[in-house]
Coordinates of C-alpha atoms in Angstrom, one line a residue:
M3 CA -18.1 8.7 96.8
F4 CA -17.5 12.3 94.9
E5 CA -14.5 11.4 93.6
T6 CA -15.6 8.2 92.0
T7 CA -15.9 8.7 87.8
L8 CA -19.4 7.6 87.9
F9 CA -20.7 10.6 90.3
Q10 CA -18.2 13.0 88.3
L11 CA -19.7 12.0 85.2
T12 CA -23.2 12.6 86.0
A13 CA -22.2 15.7 87.9
V14 CA -21.1 16.9 84.6
I15 CA -24.7 16.4 82.8
V16 CA -26.6 17.7 85.6
L17 CA -24.4 20.9 85.7
G18 CA -25.1 21.1 82.2
I19 CA -28.6 20.4 81.9
L20 CA -29.3 23.0 85.1
S21 CA -27.0 25.5 83.7
Q22 CA -29.6 25.3 80.5
W23 CA -32.3 26.0 83.0
I24 CA -31.1 28.9 84.5
A25 CA -30.0 30.6 81.4
W26 CA -33.8 29.9 80.1
R27 CA -35.2 31.1 82.9
F28 CA -33.4 34.2 83.7
R29 CA -33.3 35.4 79.9
L30 CA -29.0 34.9 79.8
P31 CA -26.9 33.2 77.2
A32 CA -26.9 29.7 78.0
I33 CA -22.7 29.4 76.6
V34 CA -22.0 31.9 79.5
V35 CA -24.1 30.3 82.1
M36 CA -22.3 26.6 81.0
S37 CA -18.9 28.2 80.9
L38 CA -19.0 29.9 84.9
A39 CA -20.4 26.4 85.7
G40 CA -17.5 24.8 84.8
L41 CA -14.8 27.0 86.0
I42 CA -16.7 27.1 89.5
V43 CA -16.4 23.5 90.0
G44 CA -13.2 23.0 88.4
P45 CA -10.0 25.4 88.7
F46 CA -12.3 27.9 91.5
L47 CA -13.2 25.4 93.9
N48 CA -11.3 22.4 92.7
L49 CA -14.3 20.0 93.4
F50 CA -12.8 17.9 90.2
N51 CA -11.5 17.9 87.2
P52 CA -13.4 15.8 84.7
Q53 CA -9.8 15.6 82.4
E54 CA -8.2 13.8 85.1
S55 CA -10.7 11.4 86.5
F56 CA -11.8 10.4 82.6
G57 CA -7.9 10.0 81.9
E58 CA -7.2 8.4 78.2
V59 CA -10.9 8.6 77.3
F60 CA -11.5 12.4 77.9
S61 CA -10.3 13.0 74.0
P62 CA -12.3 10.5 72.5
I63 CA -15.4 11.5 74.6
I64 CA -15.4 15.3 73.4
S65 CA -14.2 14.3 69.6
L66 CA -17.1 12.1 69.1
A67 CA -19.5 15.0 70.6
V68 CA -18.2 17.5 68.6
A69 CA -19.0 15.0 65.6
I70 CA -22.6 14.4 66.7
I71 CA -23.3 18.1 67.3
L72 CA -21.5 19.7 64.1
F73 CA -23.8 16.8 61.9
E74 CA -26.8 17.5 63.6
G75 CA -26.5 21.6 62.8
S76 CA -25.5 20.2 58.8
L77 CA -28.7 18.3 59.1
S78 CA -30.8 21.5 59.0
L79 CA -28.5 22.8 56.4
D80 CA -31.4 22.6 53.3
F81 CA -30.3 24.8 50.3
R82 CA -34.0 25.8 50.0
E83 CA -33.4 27.7 53.2
I84 CA -30.8 30.3 51.4
K85 CA -32.7 30.9 48.2
G86 CA -31.8 34.8 47.8
F87 CA -28.9 35.2 49.7
R88 CA -26.5 32.1 48.9
H89 CA -24.3 34.1 47.4
S90 CA -23.6 35.9 50.9
I91 CA -23.3 32.9 52.7
Y92 CA -20.7 31.3 50.2
R93 CA -18.5 34.7 50.2
I94 CA -18.1 35.1 53.7
S95 CA -17.7 31.3 53.8
T96 CA -14.8 31.5 51.5
L97 CA -12.8 35.2 50.7
G98 CA -14.0 36.1 54.2
A99 CA -12.2 33.3 56.0
F100 CA -9.8 33.6 53.8
I101 CA -9.4 37.2 54.7
A102 CA -9.8 36.3 58.4
W103 CA -7.1 33.1 58.4
I104 CA -4.4 35.8 56.9
L105 CA -5.3 39.0 59.2
G106 CA -5.6 36.6 62.2
S107 CA -1.9 35.2 61.5
L108 CA -0.7 38.5 61.2
A109 CA -2.6 39.5 64.9
A110 CA -0.7 36.6 66.5
H111 CA 2.7 37.0 64.9
Y112 CA 3.0 41.0 66.0
L113 CA 0.5 41.2 69.0
A114 CA 0.7 37.6 70.3
G115 CA 4.5 37.3 69.8
L116 CA 4.0 33.6 68.4
S117 CA 6.5 32.9 65.9
L118 CA 5.2 33.5 62.1
D119 CA 5.0 29.1 61.9
V120 CA 2.9 28.8 65.0
A121 CA 0.9 32.2 63.8
F122 CA 0.2 30.6 60.4
V123 CA -1.9 27.3 62.0
I124 CA -3.5 29.3 64.9
G125 CA -4.8 31.9 62.4
G126 CA -6.8 29.2 60.4
L127 CA -8.0 27.7 63.3
F128 CA -9.7 31.1 64.6
I129 CA -11.5 31.1 61.8
V130 CA -13.7 28.9 63.1
T131 CA -17.5 29.9 64.8
G132 CA -19.4 26.6 65.1
P133 CA -23.2 25.3 66.2
T134 CA -22.1 24.9 69.4
V135 CA -21.9 28.7 70.1
I136 CA -23.8 30.1 67.5
L137 CA -27.1 28.1 67.8
P138 CA -27.9 29.1 71.3
L139 CA -27.1 32.5 70.7
L140 CA -29.6 32.5 67.6
R141 CA -32.2 30.8 69.4
Q142 CA -32.0 33.7 72.2
A143 CA -31.3 36.4 70.1
K144 CA -34.6 36.1 67.8
L145 CA -33.0 37.7 64.9
K146 CA -34.2 38.4 61.4
E147 CA -34.2 35.6 58.9
R148 CA -31.1 36.8 56.4
P149 CA -28.7 37.7 59.2
A150 CA -29.6 34.5 61.4
T151 CA -29.2 32.2 58.2
I152 CA -26.1 33.7 57.3
L153 CA -24.7 33.2 60.4
K154 CA -26.2 29.7 61.3
W155 CA -24.3 28.5 57.6
E156 CA -21.2 30.1 58.2
G157 CA -20.8 28.6 61.8
I158 CA -21.7 25.3 60.3
V159 CA -19.7 25.0 57.2
V160 CA -16.5 27.0 58.2
D161 CA -16.5 24.9 61.2
P162 CA -14.9 21.8 59.7
F163 CA -12.9 23.6 57.3
G164 CA -11.1 25.7 60.3
A165 CA -9.8 22.6 61.5
L166 CA -8.5 21.6 57.8
V167 CA -7.1 25.0 57.2
A168 CA -4.8 25.0 60.4
L169 CA -4.0 21.0 59.3
F170 CA -2.7 22.4 56.2
A171 CA -0.8 25.1 57.7
L172 CA 0.8 22.7 59.5
Q173 CA 2.0 20.8 56.7
V174 CA 2.9 23.5 54.9
V175 CA 5.2 24.8 57.9
F176 CA 6.6 21.2 58.6
W177 CA 7.1 21.1 54.4
V178 CA 9.0 24.6 54.5
N179 CA 11.0 23.5 57.5
D180 CA 11.7 20.3 55.9
F181 CA 9.7 17.7 58.2
I182 CA 7.7 16.5 55.6
T183 CA 8.3 16.1 51.8
G184 CA 5.8 17.7 48.8
T185 CA 4.1 14.4 48.9
S186 CA 3.0 14.4 52.1
L187 CA 1.4 17.7 51.2
L188 CA -0.5 16.2 48.2
L189 CA -1.7 13.4 50.4
F190 CA -3.2 15.7 52.9
F191 CA -5.7 17.3 50.0
G192 CA -6.4 13.5 49.0
A193 CA -7.3 13.0 52.5
S194 CA -9.6 16.0 52.7
I195 CA -11.3 14.8 49.3
L196 CA -11.4 11.3 50.5
A197 CA -13.7 12.4 53.9
A198 CA -15.7 14.3 51.9
I199 CA -16.8 11.6 49.5
I200 CA -16.9 8.8 52.3
G201 CA -19.4 11.8 53.9
A202 CA -21.2 12.6 51.2
G203 CA -21.5 8.5 50.3
A204 CA -22.3 7.7 53.5
G205 CA -25.0 10.0 53.7
F206 CA -26.2 9.2 50.3
L207 CA -26.7 5.9 51.0
L208 CA -28.1 6.0 54.7
G209 CA -30.7 8.3 53.4
R210 CA -31.9 5.5 50.4
L211 CA -32.1 3.1 53.1
L212 CA -34.5 5.2 55.4
E213 CA -36.5 6.6 52.3
H214 CA -37.1 2.6 50.9
G215 CA -37.8 1.3 54.5
Y216 CA -34.5 -0.9 55.0
I217 CA -34.9 0.3 58.4
P218 CA -37.6 -0.3 61.0
E219 CA -38.6 3.2 61.9
F220 CA -37.2 2.3 65.9
L221 CA -34.1 1.7 64.7
K222 CA -33.8 4.8 62.8
S223 CA -32.7 7.3 64.8
P224 CA -30.0 4.7 66.4
V225 CA -28.7 3.9 63.1
V226 CA -28.0 7.4 62.0
L227 CA -25.9 8.2 65.2
T228 CA -24.1 5.1 64.6
S229 CA -23.5 6.0 61.1
V230 CA -22.4 9.3 61.9
L231 CA -19.7 8.2 65.2
L232 CA -18.2 5.4 62.5
V233 CA -17.8 8.0 59.3
F234 CA -16.3 10.1 61.9
V235 CA -14.1 7.4 63.1
V236 CA -13.3 5.5 59.9
S237 CA -12.4 9.6 58.4
D238 CA -10.0 10.6 61.2
M239 CA -8.4 7.3 60.8
V240 CA -7.5 8.3 56.9
M241 CA -6.0 11.8 58.7
H242 CA -7.1 13.4 62.1
E243 CA -9.2 16.2 62.0
T244 CA -11.1 15.5 58.7
G245 CA -13.5 13.4 60.3
L246 CA -15.2 16.8 61.0
L247 CA -15.7 17.4 57.3
A248 CA -16.9 13.7 56.2
V249 CA -19.6 14.3 58.8
T250 CA -20.7 18.0 57.8
A251 CA -20.9 16.4 54.4
M252 CA -22.9 13.5 55.4
G253 CA -25.5 15.9 57.5
I254 CA -26.0 18.6 54.2
V255 CA -26.5 15.5 51.7
M256 CA -29.4 14.3 53.8
A257 CA -30.8 17.5 54.4
N258 CA -31.0 18.0 50.9
M259 CA -32.3 14.9 49.7
H260 CA -35.6 15.8 51.4
L261 CA -36.2 12.4 53.3
T262 CA -39.8 11.6 55.2
S263 CA -38.5 10.9 58.4
I264 CA -35.8 13.9 58.6
R265 CA -37.5 16.0 60.8
D266 CA -37.9 12.9 63.7
L267 CA -34.3 12.6 62.8
L268 CA -33.7 16.2 63.8
H269 CA -35.7 16.4 67.1
F270 CA -33.7 13.3 68.3
K271 CA -30.6 15.4 67.5
E272 CA -31.4 18.3 68.9
N273 CA -32.1 16.3 72.1
I274 CA -28.9 14.7 72.0
S275 CA -26.8 18.3 70.8
V276 CA -28.5 20.1 74.1
L277 CA -27.1 17.4 76.5
L278 CA -23.8 17.0 74.3
I279 CA -23.2 20.9 74.1
S280 CA -23.8 21.3 78.3
S281 CA -21.8 18.2 78.8
V282 CA -18.8 19.4 76.8
F283 CA -18.7 23.1 77.8
I284 CA -18.4 22.1 81.9
M285 CA -16.0 19.4 80.7
L286 CA -13.7 21.7 79.1
T287 CA -14.0 24.5 81.3
A288 CA -13.9 22.4 84.7
S289 CA -10.9 20.6 83.2
L290 CA -8.6 24.3 83.4
T291 CA -6.2 25.3 86.2
V292 CA -5.8 28.5 87.9
D293 CA -2.3 28.6 86.3
T294 CA -4.0 28.0 82.5
L295 CA -6.5 31.2 83.0
L296 CA -3.7 33.6 84.6
D297 CA -1.9 33.0 81.5
I298 CA -5.3 34.8 79.5
L299 CA -4.4 38.1 81.3
N300 CA -1.1 38.5 79.9
W301 CA -1.2 42.0 78.3
R302 CA 0.0 40.6 74.9
M303 CA -3.1 38.0 74.7
L304 CA -5.7 40.7 75.4
L305 CA -4.1 42.5 72.9
F306 CA -4.8 39.9 70.4
V307 CA -8.1 39.3 71.5
L308 CA -9.4 42.9 71.0
A309 CA -8.0 42.6 67.5
M310 CA -9.5 39.6 66.7
M311 CA -12.7 40.7 67.5
F312 CA -12.4 44.4 66.7
V313 CA -10.5 44.5 63.7
V314 CA -10.1 41.2 61.9
R315 CA -13.5 39.7 62.1
P316 CA -15.1 43.0 60.6
I317 CA -12.7 43.9 58.0
S318 CA -13.0 40.1 56.6
I319 CA -16.8 40.5 56.9
W320 CA -17.2 44.2 55.4
L321 CA -14.6 43.3 52.4
S322 CA -16.2 40.1 51.5
T323 CA -19.8 41.1 51.4
I324 CA -19.2 44.3 48.8
G325 CA -22.0 44.1 46.4
V326 CA -24.1 41.3 48.0
G327 CA -26.7 42.8 48.6
L328 CA -26.7 43.0 52.6
T329 CA -27.2 46.3 54.4
N330 CA -24.9 47.8 56.2
Q331 CA -26.6 47.0 59.4
E332 CA -26.3 43.5 58.8
R333 CA -22.8 43.6 57.7
T334 CA -22.3 44.8 61.2
L335 CA -24.1 42.6 63.2
I336 CA -22.7 39.8 61.2
G337 CA -19.3 41.3 61.5
W338 CA -19.5 41.2 65.1
I339 CA -20.8 38.4 66.1
A340 CA -18.1 35.3 65.8
P341 CA -18.2 33.5 69.1
R342 CA -14.8 30.8 69.1
G343 CA -16.4 27.2 70.9
I344 CA -15.6 23.5 71.5
V345 CA -13.9 22.7 67.8
A346 CA -11.2 25.6 68.7
L347 CA -10.7 24.0 72.0
T348 CA -10.6 20.9 71.3
V349 CA -8.2 21.4 68.1
S350 CA -5.8 23.7 69.8
G351 CA -4.9 21.2 72.1
Y352 CA -4.0 18.9 69.4
F353 CA -1.9 21.6 67.6
A354 CA -0.3 22.4 70.5
D355 CA 0.8 19.4 71.2
V356 CA 1.8 18.6 67.4
L357 CA 4.1 22.3 67.2
T358 CA 5.8 21.9 71.0
N359 CA 6.9 17.9 69.9
A360 CA 8.5 19.5 66.5
G361 CA 10.3 21.8 68.4
F362 CA 8.3 24.9 68.4
S363 CA 8.4 26.6 71.9
D364 CA 5.7 29.1 71.7
G365 CA 3.6 25.8 70.5
N366 CA 3.0 25.2 74.7
I367 CA 0.7 28.8 74.4
L368 CA -1.8 28.1 72.0
T369 CA -4.6 26.6 74.8
A370 CA -4.3 29.9 76.7
L371 CA -4.6 31.8 73.6
T372 CA -7.4 29.8 72.4
L373 CA -9.2 30.0 75.8
A374 CA -8.7 33.8 76.2
L375 CA -10.8 34.1 72.7
V376 CA -13.6 31.6 73.6
F377 CA -14.0 33.1 76.6
A378 CA -14.0 37.0 75.3
T379 CA -16.3 36.0 72.5
V380 CA -18.4 34.1 74.2
L381 CA -19.2 36.7 76.9
A382 CA -19.3 39.8 74.8
H383 CA -21.4 38.1 71.9
G384 CA -23.8 36.4 74.5
F385 CA -24.2 39.3 76.0
S386 CA -24.4 41.9 73.1
I387 CA -26.3 40.3 70.4
R388 CA -29.9 40.5 71.5
W389 CA -29.1 44.5 72.3
L390 CA -27.1 45.5 69.1
S391 CA -29.8 43.4 66.9
R392 CA -32.4 45.4 68.5
K393 CA -30.5 48.8 67.9
L394 CA -29.8 48.1 64.2
G395 CA -33.5 46.8 63.6
L396 CA -32.6 42.9 63.0
Q397 CA -34.4 41.5 66.0
A398 CA -37.4 39.7 64.4
T399 CA -39.5 41.0 68.0
E400 CA -39.2 41.7 71.3
E401 CA -42.2 40.5 72.0
A402 CA -43.5 36.6 71.5
G403 CA -45.8 37.0 68.6
I404 CA -48.9 34.5 68.2
M405 CA -49.7 32.7 65.5
I406 CA -53.0 31.8 64.2
V407 CA -53.8 29.2 62.0
G408 CA -57.7 29.7 60.5
G409 CA -59.0 32.3 58.8
S410 CA -62.9 33.3 60.5
A411 CA -64.9 35.9 62.0
F412 CA -63.9 35.2 65.5
T413 CA -60.0 34.3 64.7
A414 CA -59.9 38.0 63.1
V415 CA -61.3 39.7 66.3
L416 CA -58.9 37.7 68.5
A417 CA -55.9 38.9 66.2
E418 CA -56.8 42.3 66.8
A419 CA -57.8 42.5 70.1
I420 CA -54.3 40.9 71.0
Q421 CA -52.2 43.5 68.6
S422 CA -53.8 45.9 70.3
F423 CA -51.5 45.4 73.5
N424 CA -48.6 45.6 70.6
K425 CA -48.1 41.9 70.3
P426 CA -47.1 40.8 66.4
V427 CA -50.2 38.5 65.5
L428 CA -50.0 36.5 61.8
V429 CA -53.2 34.9 60.7
M430 CA -52.7 32.5 58.7
D431 CA -55.0 29.6 56.3
R432 CA -55.3 28.3 53.1
S433 CA -57.6 29.5 51.7
W434 CA -57.8 33.4 50.4
G435 CA -61.3 34.2 51.2
A436 CA -61.0 32.9 54.9
L437 CA -59.1 36.0 55.9
F438 CA -60.9 38.1 54.5
E439 CA -62.0 39.7 57.7
S440 CA -58.3 39.5 59.2
R441 CA -57.1 41.6 55.9
Q442 CA -60.2 44.5 56.7
L443 CA -59.1 44.8 60.4
G444 CA -55.5 45.2 59.0
I445 CA -54.3 42.3 60.6
K446 CA -51.2 40.0 59.1
T447 CA -52.4 37.5 56.9
E448 CA -50.8 34.2 55.0
V449 CA -52.2 32.2 52.5
G450 CA -51.2 28.6 52.6
D451 CA -50.7 25.5 54.9
I452 CA -48.9 25.7 57.8
L453 CA -47.9 22.2 57.3
S454 CA -46.3 22.3 53.9
E455 CA -42.5 22.6 52.9
H456 CA -43.1 26.0 51.3
T457 CA -44.5 27.5 54.1
E458 CA -41.3 26.5 56.3
Y459 CA -39.0 27.7 53.6
H460 CA -40.8 30.8 52.7
V461 CA -42.7 32.5 55.5
D462 CA -40.6 33.9 58.3
L463 CA -42.3 32.1 61.0
T464 CA -39.4 33.3 63.8
P465 CA -41.4 36.0 65.8
Y466 CA -43.8 33.7 66.9
E467 CA -43.8 31.7 69.9
V468 CA -47.4 31.5 70.8
L469 CA -49.6 29.1 68.0
V470 CA -53.5 28.5 68.0
A471 CA -55.0 26.3 65.9
A472 CA -58.6 27.5 65.5
T473 CA -59.4 25.8 61.9
E474 CA -62.9 24.2 61.9
D475 CA -61.2 20.5 61.9
D476 CA -60.5 19.3 64.8
A477 CA -58.2 16.7 63.7
Y478 CA -56.3 19.0 61.3
N479 CA -55.9 21.5 64.4
A480 CA -54.7 18.7 66.5
L481 CA -52.3 17.5 64.0
I482 CA -50.6 21.4 63.5
C483 CA -50.2 21.3 67.4
Q484 CA -48.4 17.9 67.3
R485 CA -46.5 18.8 64.5
F486 CA -45.2 22.1 66.1
V487 CA -44.8 20.9 69.5
P488 CA -40.8 20.3 69.5
E489 CA -39.9 23.6 68.4
L490 CA -42.5 25.7 70.4
G491 CA -43.1 23.1 73.6
R492 CA -46.3 22.2 74.9
E493 CA -47.0 25.3 77.0
H494 CA -47.2 27.6 73.8
I495 CA -49.6 25.5 71.7
F496 CA -53.0 26.1 71.8
Q497 CA -56.4 24.9 69.9
T498 CA -60.2 25.4 70.0
P499 CA -62.5 23.0 72.0
I500 CA -63.4 19.7 70.3
H501 CA -66.5 20.6 68.8
I502 CA -67.2 16.9 67.3
G503 CA -68.0 13.9 69.9
D504 CA -66.7 13.2 73.7
P505 CA -63.6 14.8 74.0
S506 CA -62.7 12.7 76.4
D507 CA -62.4 10.5 74.0
Y508 CA -58.6 12.0 72.3
S509 CA -55.4 11.3 74.1
K510 CA -54.5 14.3 76.8
S511 CA -51.2 13.7 75.1
F512 CA -52.1 14.4 71.1
G513 CA -53.1 18.1 70.6
G514 CA -53.0 21.3 71.8
R515 CA -54.3 23.1 75.4
K516 CA -57.9 23.7 74.8
M517 CA -58.5 27.2 75.5
F518 CA -62.1 28.3 76.7
D519 CA -65.1 26.1 77.9
Q520 CA -65.7 23.2 76.1
E521 CA -69.0 24.7 74.7
Y522 CA -67.4 27.4 72.9
D523 CA -65.9 25.7 70.0
I524 CA -65.0 27.4 66.7
H525 CA -68.4 27.0 65.4
T526 CA -69.4 28.9 68.2
L527 CA -67.4 31.3 68.3
N528 CA -67.5 32.7 64.7
R529 CA -71.8 32.2 65.3
F530 CA -71.4 35.1 68.2
V531 CA -68.8 37.3 66.4
E532 CA -71.8 37.3 63.3
E533 CA -74.7 38.1 65.7
G534 CA -72.9 41.2 67.3
Y535 CA -70.6 40.1 70.4
M536 CA -68.1 42.3 70.6
I537 CA -64.6 42.6 72.4
R538 CA -64.2 44.1 75.9
K539 CA -61.6 45.0 78.4
T540 CA -61.6 45.2 81.9
Q541 CA -58.8 46.1 84.3
L542 CA -59.2 44.4 87.6
T543 CA -58.2 46.1 90.6
L544 CA -57.9 45.5 95.2
T545 CA -61.7 46.5 94.8
Y546 CA -62.9 45.1 91.6
T547 CA -61.6 41.8 91.4
M548 CA -61.9 38.5 88.8
D549 CA -64.5 37.1 91.4
H550 CA -66.2 40.7 91.0
F551 CA -66.2 40.1 87.0
L552 CA -67.5 36.9 86.4
Q553 CA -70.4 37.4 88.8
D554 CA -71.3 41.0 87.1
D555 CA -72.8 40.1 84.2
A556 CA -76.2 37.7 83.4
H557 CA -75.5 37.6 80.1
K558 CA -72.6 35.6 78.3
T559 CA -69.1 37.2 79.1
I560 CA -66.5 34.5 77.2
P561 CA -63.0 35.0 79.1
L562 CA -60.5 34.9 75.9
F563 CA -56.9 35.9 77.2
A564 CA -55.5 38.6 79.8
V565 CA -52.6 40.8 79.9
D566 CA -50.7 41.9 82.8
E567 CA -48.9 44.9 83.7
D568 CA -45.7 43.8 82.6
N569 CA -47.6 42.9 79.0
H570 CA -47.4 39.3 79.5
L571 CA -50.4 37.6 77.3
F572 CA -52.0 34.3 78.6
F573 CA -54.7 32.6 77.2
V574 CA -57.5 31.1 79.3
A575 CA -56.8 27.2 78.8
D576 CA -58.0 24.0 79.9
G577 CA -60.7 25.0 82.0
K578 CA -57.9 25.8 84.7
K579 CA -58.4 28.9 87.1
R580 CA -55.2 31.1 87.8
A581 CA -54.7 33.5 89.9
I582 CA -55.0 36.8 88.2
E583 CA -53.4 39.5 90.0
P584 CA -54.9 43.4 90.4
G585 CA -53.9 45.5 87.4
T586 CA -54.1 42.9 84.9
T587 CA -56.6 43.3 82.0
I588 CA -59.2 40.7 81.2
V589 CA -60.1 40.6 77.5
S590 CA -63.2 38.6 76.8
L591 CA -66.2 38.0 73.9
T592 CA -69.0 39.9 75.2
S593 CA -72.7 39.8 74.3
P594 CA -74.5 42.9 72.2
T595 CA -77.1 42.8 74.7
R596 CA -74.5 43.5 77.9
K597 CA -73.0 46.0 75.7
M598 CA -76.5 47.9 75.1
E599 CA -77.2 47.9 78.4
K600 CA -74.0 49.7 79.8
A601 CA -75.2 52.4 77.1
L602 CA -78.6 52.4 78.3
E603 CA -77.4 53.2 81.9
K604 CA -74.7 55.9 81.1
M605 CA -77.5 57.4 79.4
S606 CA -79.8 57.1 82.3
N607 CA -77.0 58.9 84.4
V608 CA -76.9 61.8 82.1
E609 CA -78.5 65.0 83.0
V610 CA -80.8 66.4 81.1
P611 CA -80.7 70.6 81.4
T612 CA -84.6 72.2 81.6
K613 CA -86.0 75.4 80.6
D614 CA -86.9 77.6 83.5

């Protein structure tokens, strides 16, 4: 049973998703966990070898998966996102890539011992990073907007060009050695341009069909997925490795057509990409052999890897970003983060075969050299990005920020209470006047519609992992929650209780988790604050438990949220009672009558001195 192809295919998928979950649960770099899982079941325990089991379909599966992943990444490359630092991305993707190509080739020749011809080819390939490794790192690190966007765009844009640069270098090597004619070299440029035209044309045509209703809603995602595979295969048939350029061009064109259904497509593609990235990493690492891993330990390879990480990458970034407005901290971080991933692994195998068959004896070590660079960069950058970004002051926040939509008297005091625990808080509303109380209390505010495209591209929402919809419109609150569920997760989406109609009439799957008890809707809470209700903080102990807290007060006390000893904040939601440990601080909205009684009680305990 364990040797069947069906079982091994299922095992690859299960291991990939399990690795993603372990990485999320223990806050580890996902690509590191996936790589280790593949090594354990593959070369270490020798449980199965996907490359042997899947046979001839192994490479096509990897290629199609990479095409989908690259398209999904390019589908998020909206030019409105890079307003203000477009020049930085252009310089890094062109001049920076060229410098990295030349320096990487020299390092491969003088340090790794490759011939100049082979080094010229592999140096072009190693300029790639790619969405399969960059995007998981960015999700983990929570960088500030500018460095995160630059790294994302570089990874996606340079990925297909890295393969094309290596292919161009291969054509030049064959031309110099009289293996091909100058006409073949010209055909390379023609095929590359044709691939870009095919991808861009297909993207534009598909976008028009989607926008004008020629494709029904239930077929949109399947049609787009099928089109991506078709464009990739057709372009790759014209010339090997140009398919990556085609699907990237296709995604960028569709991203900048501002389609009404683009968000639905993105969510669908993101889900598929997570599955594919997980599975592909397991397949590639599980297919390695112990001999290949031992080859990585060669001192010349290790010296080459160190040069790529500590010399080639930093120099290429620092030289290419002169005068573009980036800070030294940003240039340092970008100059360090450059993990290689699936594209480098898959494409290097192709070049190794072609160069070996052409008579270049050192072509057979390209796979081991690529593996050494991939593993070293994945481990080093995966474990260091959070630490380095924090040291350089480029992490958006270490704390999970909270965004409150709806300005009012209650949300102002709620935001102030949250901020007192050193949590980033943002209050947003469509009305400047509605944010008056929040501004008075020193809370960060933004005027705008959370659902508008202007907000999406001009307000940095990266630091905020929790959303509270607290406007006076129940339907608008539910719509806000539904919009952000795919990005933040339902467990991090909250809204104030429904105040019109029977709450049971509303589907539980629509909207966010309901905060507080049902009777405390936003109108009631605002009235309480206007009547003088105040924020009260109560720390629970072994002798003063949550039960004591709830029974201690004859007047209204509304628990809002709690903060445990590790400074983790959780809201009172869905009417569910959860076990609250001693040391936790309960934050509640308390009647002014209770405050007055406490004050009188303290005054009564004060001894008044008497005259003799």
